[in-house]
JSON list of C-alpha atoms in Angstrom, two decimals:
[
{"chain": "A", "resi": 159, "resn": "UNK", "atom": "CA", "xyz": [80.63, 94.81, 55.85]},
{"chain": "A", "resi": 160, "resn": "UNK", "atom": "CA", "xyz": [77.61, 96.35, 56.38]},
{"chain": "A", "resi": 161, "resn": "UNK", "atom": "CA", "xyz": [78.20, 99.98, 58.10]},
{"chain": "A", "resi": 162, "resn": "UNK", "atom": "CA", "xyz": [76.00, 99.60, 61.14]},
{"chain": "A", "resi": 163, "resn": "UNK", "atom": "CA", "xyz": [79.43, 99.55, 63.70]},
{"chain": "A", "resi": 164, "resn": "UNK", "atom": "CA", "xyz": [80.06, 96.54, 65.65]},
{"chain": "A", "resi": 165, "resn": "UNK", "atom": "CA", "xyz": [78.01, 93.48, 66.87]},
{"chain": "A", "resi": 166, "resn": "UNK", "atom": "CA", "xyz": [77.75, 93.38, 70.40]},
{"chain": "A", "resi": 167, "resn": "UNK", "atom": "CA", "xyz": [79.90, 91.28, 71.97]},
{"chain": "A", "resi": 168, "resn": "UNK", "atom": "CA", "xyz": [78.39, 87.47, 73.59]},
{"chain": "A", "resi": 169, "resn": "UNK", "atom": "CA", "xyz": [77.98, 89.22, 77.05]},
{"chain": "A", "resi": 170, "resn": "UNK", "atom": "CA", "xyz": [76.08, 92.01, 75.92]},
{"chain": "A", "resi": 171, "resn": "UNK", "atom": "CA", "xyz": [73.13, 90.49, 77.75]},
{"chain": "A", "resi": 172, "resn": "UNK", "atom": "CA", "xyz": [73.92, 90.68, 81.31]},
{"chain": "A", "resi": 173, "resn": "UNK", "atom": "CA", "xyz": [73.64, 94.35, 80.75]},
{"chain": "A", "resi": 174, "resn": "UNK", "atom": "CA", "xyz": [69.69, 93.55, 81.40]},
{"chain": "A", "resi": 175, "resn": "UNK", "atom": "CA", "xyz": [70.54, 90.87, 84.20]},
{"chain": "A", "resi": 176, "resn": "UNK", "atom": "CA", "xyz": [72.74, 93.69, 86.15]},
{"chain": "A", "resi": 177, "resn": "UNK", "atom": "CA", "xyz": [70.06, 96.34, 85.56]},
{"chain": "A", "resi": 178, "resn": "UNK", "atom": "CA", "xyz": [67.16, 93.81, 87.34]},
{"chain": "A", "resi": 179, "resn": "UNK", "atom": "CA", "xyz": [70.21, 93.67, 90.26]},
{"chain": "A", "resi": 180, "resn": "UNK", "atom": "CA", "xyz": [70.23, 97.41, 90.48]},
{"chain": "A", "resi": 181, "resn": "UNK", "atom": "CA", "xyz": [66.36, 97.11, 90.69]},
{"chain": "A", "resi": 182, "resn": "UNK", "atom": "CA", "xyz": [67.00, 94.72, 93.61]},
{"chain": "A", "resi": 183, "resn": "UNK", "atom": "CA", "xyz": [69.79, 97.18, 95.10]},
{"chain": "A", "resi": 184, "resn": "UNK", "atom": "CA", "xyz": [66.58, 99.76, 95.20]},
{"chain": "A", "resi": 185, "resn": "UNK", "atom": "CA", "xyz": [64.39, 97.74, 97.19]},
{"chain": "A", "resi": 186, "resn": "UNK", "atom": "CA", "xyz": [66.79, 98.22, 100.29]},
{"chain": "A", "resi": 187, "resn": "UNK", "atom": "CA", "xyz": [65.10, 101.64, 100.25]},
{"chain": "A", "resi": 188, "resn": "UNK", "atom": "CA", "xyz": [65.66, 103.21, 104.07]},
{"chain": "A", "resi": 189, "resn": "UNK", "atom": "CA", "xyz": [66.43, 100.17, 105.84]},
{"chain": "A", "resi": 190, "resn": "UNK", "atom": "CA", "xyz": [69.99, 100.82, 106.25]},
{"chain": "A", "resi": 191, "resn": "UNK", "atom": "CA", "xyz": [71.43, 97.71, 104.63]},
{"chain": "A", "resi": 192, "resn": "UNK", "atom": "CA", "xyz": [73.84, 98.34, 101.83]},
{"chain": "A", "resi": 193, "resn": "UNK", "atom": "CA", "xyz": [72.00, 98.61, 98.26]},
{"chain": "A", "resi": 194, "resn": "UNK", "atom": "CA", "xyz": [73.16, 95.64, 96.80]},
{"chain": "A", "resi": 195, "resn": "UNK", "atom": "CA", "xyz": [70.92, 93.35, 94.35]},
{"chain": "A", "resi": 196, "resn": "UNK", "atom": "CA", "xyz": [71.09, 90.06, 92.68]},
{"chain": "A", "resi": 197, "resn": "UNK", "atom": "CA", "xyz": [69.89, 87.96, 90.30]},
{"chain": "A", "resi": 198, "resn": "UNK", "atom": "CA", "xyz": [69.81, 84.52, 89.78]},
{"chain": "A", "resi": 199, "resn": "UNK", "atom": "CA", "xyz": [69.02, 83.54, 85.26]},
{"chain": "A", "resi": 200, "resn": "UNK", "atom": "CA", "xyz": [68.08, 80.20, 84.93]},
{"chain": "A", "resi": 201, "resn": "UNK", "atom": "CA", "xyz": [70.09, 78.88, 81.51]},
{"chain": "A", "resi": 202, "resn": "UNK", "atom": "CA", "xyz": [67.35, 80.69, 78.96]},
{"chain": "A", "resi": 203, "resn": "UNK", "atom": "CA", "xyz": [67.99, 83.86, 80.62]},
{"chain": "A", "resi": 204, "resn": "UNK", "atom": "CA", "xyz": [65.17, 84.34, 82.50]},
{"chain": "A", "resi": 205, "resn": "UNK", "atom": "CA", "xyz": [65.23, 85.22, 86.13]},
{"chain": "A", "resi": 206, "resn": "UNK", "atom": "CA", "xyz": [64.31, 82.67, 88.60]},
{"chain": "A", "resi": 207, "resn": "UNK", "atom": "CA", "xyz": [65.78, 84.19, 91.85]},
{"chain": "A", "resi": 208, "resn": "UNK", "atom": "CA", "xyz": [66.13, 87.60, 93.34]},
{"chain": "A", "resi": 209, "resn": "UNK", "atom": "CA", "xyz": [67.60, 89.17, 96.30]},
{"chain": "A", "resi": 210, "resn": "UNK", "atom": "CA", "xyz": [68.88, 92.35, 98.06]},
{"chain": "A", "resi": 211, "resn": "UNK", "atom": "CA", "xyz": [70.60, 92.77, 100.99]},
{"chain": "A", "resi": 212, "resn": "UNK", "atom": "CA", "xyz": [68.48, 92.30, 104.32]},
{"chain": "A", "resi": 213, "resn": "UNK", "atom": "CA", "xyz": [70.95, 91.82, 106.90]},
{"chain": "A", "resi": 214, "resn": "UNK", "atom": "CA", "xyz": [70.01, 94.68, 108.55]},
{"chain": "A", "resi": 215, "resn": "UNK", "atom": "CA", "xyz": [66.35, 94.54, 107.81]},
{"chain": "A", "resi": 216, "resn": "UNK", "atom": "CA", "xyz": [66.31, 90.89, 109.23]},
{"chain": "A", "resi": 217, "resn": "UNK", "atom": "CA", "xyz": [69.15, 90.93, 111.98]},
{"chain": "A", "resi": 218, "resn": "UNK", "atom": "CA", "xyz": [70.53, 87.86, 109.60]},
{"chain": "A", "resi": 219, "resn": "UNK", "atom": "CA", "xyz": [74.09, 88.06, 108.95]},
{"chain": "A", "resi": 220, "resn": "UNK", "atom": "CA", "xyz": [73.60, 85.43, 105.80]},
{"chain": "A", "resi": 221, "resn": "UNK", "atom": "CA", "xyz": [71.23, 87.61, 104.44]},
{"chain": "A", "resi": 222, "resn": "UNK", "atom": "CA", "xyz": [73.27, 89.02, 101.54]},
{"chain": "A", "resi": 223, "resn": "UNK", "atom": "CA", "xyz": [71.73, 89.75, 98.27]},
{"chain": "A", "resi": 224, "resn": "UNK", "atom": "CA", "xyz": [73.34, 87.09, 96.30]},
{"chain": "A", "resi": 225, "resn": "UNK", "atom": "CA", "xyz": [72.09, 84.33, 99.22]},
{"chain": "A", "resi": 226, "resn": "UNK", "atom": "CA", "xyz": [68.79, 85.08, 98.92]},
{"chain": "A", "resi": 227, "resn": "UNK", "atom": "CA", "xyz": [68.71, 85.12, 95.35]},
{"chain": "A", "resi": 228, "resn": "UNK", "atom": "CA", "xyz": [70.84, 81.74, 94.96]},
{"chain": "A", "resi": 229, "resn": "UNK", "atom": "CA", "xyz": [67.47, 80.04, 97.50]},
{"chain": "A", "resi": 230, "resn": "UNK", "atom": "CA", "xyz": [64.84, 81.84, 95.76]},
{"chain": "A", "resi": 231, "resn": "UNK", "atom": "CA", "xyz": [66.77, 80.46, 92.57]},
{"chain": "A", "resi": 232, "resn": "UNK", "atom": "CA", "xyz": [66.96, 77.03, 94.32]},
{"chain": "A", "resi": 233, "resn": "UNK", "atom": "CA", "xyz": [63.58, 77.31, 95.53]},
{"chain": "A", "resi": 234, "resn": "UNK", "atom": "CA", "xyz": [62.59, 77.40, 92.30]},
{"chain": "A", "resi": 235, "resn": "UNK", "atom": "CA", "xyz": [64.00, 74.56, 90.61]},
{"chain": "A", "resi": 236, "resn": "UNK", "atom": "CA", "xyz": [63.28, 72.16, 93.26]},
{"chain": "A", "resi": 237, "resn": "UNK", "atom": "CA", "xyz": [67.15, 71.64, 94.41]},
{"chain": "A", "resi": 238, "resn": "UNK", "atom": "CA", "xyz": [70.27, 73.10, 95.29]},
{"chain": "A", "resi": 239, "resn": "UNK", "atom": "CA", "xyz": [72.31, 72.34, 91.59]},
{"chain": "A", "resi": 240, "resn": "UNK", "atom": "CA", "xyz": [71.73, 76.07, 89.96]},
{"chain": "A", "resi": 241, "resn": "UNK", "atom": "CA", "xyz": [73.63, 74.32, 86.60]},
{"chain": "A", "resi": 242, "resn": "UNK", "atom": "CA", "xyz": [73.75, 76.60, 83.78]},
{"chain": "A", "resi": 243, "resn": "UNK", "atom": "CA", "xyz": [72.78, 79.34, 85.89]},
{"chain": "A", "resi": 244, "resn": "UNK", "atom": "CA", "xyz": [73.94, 83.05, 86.00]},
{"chain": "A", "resi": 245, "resn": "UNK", "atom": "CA", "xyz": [74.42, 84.71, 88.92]},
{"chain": "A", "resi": 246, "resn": "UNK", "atom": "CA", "xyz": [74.36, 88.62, 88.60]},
{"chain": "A", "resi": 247, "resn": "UNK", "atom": "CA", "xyz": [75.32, 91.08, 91.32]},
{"chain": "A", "resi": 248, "resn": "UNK", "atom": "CA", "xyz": [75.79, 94.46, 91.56]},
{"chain": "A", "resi": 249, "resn": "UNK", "atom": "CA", "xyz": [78.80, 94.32, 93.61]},
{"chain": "A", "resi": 250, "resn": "UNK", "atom": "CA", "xyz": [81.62, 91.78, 93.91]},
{"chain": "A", "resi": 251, "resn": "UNK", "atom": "CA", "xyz": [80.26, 89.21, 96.25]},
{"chain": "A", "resi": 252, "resn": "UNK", "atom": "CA", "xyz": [82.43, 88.84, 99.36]},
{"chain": "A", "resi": 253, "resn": "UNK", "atom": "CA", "xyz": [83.78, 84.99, 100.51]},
{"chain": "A", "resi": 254, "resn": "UNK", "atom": "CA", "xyz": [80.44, 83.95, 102.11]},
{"chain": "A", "resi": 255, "resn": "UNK", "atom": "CA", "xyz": [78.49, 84.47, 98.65]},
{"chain": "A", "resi": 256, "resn": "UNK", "atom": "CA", "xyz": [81.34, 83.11, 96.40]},
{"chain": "A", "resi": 257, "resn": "UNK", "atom": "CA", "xyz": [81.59, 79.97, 97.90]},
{"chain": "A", "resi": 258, "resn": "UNK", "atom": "CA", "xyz": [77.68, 79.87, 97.37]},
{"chain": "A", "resi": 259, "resn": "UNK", "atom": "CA", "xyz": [78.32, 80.08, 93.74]},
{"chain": "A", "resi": 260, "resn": "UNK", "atom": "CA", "xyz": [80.77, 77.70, 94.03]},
{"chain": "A", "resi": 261, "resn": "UNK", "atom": "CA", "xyz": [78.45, 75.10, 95.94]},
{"chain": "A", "resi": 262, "resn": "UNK", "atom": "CA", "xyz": [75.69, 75.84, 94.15]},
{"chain": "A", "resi": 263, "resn": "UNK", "atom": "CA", "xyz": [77.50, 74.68, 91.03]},
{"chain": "A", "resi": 264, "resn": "UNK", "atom": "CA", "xyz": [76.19, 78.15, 89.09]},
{"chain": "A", "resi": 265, "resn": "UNK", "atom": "CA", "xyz": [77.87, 78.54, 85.11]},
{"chain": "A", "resi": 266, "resn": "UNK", "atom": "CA", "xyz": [78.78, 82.10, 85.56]},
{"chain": "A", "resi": 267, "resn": "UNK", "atom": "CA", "xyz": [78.65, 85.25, 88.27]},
{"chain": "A", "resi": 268, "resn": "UNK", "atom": "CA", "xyz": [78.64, 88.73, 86.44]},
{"chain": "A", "resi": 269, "resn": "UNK", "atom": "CA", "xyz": [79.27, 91.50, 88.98]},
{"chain": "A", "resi": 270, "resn": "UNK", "atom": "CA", "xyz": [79.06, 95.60, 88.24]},
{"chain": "A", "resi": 271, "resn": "UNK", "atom": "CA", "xyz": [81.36, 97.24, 90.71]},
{"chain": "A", "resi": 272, "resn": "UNK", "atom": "CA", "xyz": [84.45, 95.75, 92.51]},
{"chain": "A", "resi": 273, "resn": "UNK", "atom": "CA", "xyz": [84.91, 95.57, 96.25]},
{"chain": "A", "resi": 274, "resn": "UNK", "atom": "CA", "xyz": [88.55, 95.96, 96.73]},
{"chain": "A", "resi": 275, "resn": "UNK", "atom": "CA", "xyz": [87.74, 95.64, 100.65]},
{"chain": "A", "resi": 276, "resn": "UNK", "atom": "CA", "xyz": [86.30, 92.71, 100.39]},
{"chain": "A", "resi": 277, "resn": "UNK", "atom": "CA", "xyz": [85.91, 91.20, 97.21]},
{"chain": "A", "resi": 278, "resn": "UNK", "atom": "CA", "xyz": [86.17, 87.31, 96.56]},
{"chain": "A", "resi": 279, "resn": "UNK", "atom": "CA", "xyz": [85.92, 87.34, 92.46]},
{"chain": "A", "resi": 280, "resn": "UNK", "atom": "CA", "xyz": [89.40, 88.61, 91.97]},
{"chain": "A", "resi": 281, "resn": "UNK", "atom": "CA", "xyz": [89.73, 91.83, 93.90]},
{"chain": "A", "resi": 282, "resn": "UNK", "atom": "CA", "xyz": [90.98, 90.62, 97.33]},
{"chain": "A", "resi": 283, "resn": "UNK", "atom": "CA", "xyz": [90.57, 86.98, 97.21]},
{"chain": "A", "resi": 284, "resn": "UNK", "atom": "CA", "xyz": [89.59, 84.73, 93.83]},
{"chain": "A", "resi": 285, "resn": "UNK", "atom": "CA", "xyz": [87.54, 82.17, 95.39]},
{"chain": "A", "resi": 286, "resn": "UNK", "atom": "CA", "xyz": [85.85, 81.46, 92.52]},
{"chain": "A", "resi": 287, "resn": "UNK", "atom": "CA", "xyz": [88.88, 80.58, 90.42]},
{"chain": "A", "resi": 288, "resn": "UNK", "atom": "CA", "xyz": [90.62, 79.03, 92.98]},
{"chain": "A", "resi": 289, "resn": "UNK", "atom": "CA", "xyz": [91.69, 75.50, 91.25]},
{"chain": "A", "resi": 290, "resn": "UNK", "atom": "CA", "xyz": [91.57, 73.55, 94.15]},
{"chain": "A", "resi": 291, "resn": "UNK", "atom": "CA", "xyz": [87.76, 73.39, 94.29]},
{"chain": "A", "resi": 292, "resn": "UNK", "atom": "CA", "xyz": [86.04, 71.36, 92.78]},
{"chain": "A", "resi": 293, "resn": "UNK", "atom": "CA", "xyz": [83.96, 73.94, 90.95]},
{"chain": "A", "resi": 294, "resn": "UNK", "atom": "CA", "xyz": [84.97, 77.32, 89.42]},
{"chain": "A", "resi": 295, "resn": "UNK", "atom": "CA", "xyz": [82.00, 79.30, 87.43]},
{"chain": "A", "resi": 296, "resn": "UNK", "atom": "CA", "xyz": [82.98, 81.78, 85.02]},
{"chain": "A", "resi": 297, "resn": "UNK", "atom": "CA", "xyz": [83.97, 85.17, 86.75]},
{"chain": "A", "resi": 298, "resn": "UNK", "atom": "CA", "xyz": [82.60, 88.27, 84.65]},
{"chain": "A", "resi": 299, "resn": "UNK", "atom": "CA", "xyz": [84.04, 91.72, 85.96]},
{"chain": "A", "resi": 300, "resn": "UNK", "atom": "CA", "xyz": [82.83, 95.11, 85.86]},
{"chain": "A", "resi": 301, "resn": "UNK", "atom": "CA", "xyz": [85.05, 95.28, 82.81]},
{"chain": "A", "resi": 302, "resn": "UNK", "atom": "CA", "xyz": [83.54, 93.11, 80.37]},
{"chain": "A", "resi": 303, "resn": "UNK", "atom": "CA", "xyz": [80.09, 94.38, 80.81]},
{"chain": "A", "resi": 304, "resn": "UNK", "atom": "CA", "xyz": [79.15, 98.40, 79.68]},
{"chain": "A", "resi": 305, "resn": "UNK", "atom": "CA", "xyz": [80.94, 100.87, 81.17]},
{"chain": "A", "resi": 306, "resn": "UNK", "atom": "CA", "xyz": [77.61, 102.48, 81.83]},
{"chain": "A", "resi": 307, "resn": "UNK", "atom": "CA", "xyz": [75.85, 99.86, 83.97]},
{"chain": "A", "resi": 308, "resn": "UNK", "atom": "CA", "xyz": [78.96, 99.37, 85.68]},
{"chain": "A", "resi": 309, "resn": "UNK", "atom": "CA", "xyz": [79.39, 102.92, 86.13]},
{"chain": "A", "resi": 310, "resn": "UNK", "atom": "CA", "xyz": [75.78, 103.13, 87.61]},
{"chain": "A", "resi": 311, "resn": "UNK", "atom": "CA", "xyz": [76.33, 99.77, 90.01]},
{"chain": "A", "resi": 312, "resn": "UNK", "atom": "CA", "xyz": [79.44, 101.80, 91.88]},
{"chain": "A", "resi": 313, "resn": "UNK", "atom": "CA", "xyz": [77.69, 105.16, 91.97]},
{"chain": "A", "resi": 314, "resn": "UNK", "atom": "CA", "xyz": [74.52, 103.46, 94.17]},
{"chain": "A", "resi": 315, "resn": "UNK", "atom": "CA", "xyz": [77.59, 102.16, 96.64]},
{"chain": "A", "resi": 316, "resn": "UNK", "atom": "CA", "xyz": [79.29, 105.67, 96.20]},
{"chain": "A", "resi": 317, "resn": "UNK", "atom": "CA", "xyz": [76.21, 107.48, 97.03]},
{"chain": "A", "resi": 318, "resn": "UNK", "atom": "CA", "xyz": [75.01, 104.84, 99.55]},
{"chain": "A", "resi": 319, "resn": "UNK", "atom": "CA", "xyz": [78.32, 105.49, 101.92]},
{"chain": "A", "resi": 320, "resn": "UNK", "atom": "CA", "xyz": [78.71, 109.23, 100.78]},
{"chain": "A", "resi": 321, "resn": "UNK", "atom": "CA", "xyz": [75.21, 109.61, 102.94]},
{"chain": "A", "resi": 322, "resn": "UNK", "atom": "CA", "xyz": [76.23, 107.70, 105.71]},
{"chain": "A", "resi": 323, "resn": "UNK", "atom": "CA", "xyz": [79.06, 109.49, 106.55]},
{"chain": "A", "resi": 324, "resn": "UNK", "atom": "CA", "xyz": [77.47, 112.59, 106.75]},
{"chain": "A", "resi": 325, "resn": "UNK", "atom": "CA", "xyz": [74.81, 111.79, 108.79]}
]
């Protein structure tokens, strides 16, 4: 045994793919959407698709950050299949944007910060694991990544609503 404390553990990595999503969540800046980012990792790790929310921006009610990553990701390959892909968000994606995941066939969705409201990787519903489709990536929860990315993914939501409310 060497001393030097624990090797991180296999999903040490989307640490880095959840940071680039709270990068995303920034680039809402003042247009009143919520700050959420995404990521799309093609299977070497690099990213190949990136969104944010622009619903309001846009007036599109599709345009959710995980959406527009998963076409840019698309986009980018030349098809739909997003195979071996990773899917990073910084909030639990709702049912719309799971059953994008699920369609577009991605390997895995990571996600920082739950959304008990309206949540669709466990919280309220668990489309993603739901056996009767056809597809079912691997859900990873704000638990199985650092506690201080996940931390930081709620407290941009937190801080996000906090100002609305007192406006």
């Amino acid at each position: 045994m060497s001393g030097t404390g624990p090797a991180p553990g296999p999903r040490a990595g989307f640490d880095a793919a959840l940071e680039a999503a709270l990068a995303e969540a920034a680039r809402t800046g003042e247009s009143g959407d919520v700050p959420v980012g995404a990521v799309v990792l093609d299977p070497a790790g690099a990213v190949i698709g990136t969104g944010h929310n622009e619903r309001e921006a846009t007036g599109d009610p599709t345009a959710h950050a995980e959406v527009l990553a998963l076409r840019g990701a698309a986009e980018h390959l030349g098809g739909w299949r997003l195979t071996g892909c990773t899917l990073a968000v910084t909030l639990e994606p709702c049912t719309m944007c799971a059953g994008a995941a699920v369609l577009a066939r991605v390997a895995r969705v990571v996600y920082g910060a739950r959304d008990p409201k309206a949540g669709a990787a466990g919280s309220l519903w668990d489309v993603m694991r739901d056996r009767r489709l056809n597809h079912r990536p691997e859900v990873i929860p704000p638990d199985l990544v650092s506690e201080a990315v996940a931390d930081r993914c709620g407290a941009v939501l937190k801080s996000f609503f906090a100002h609305r409310r007192f406006r």
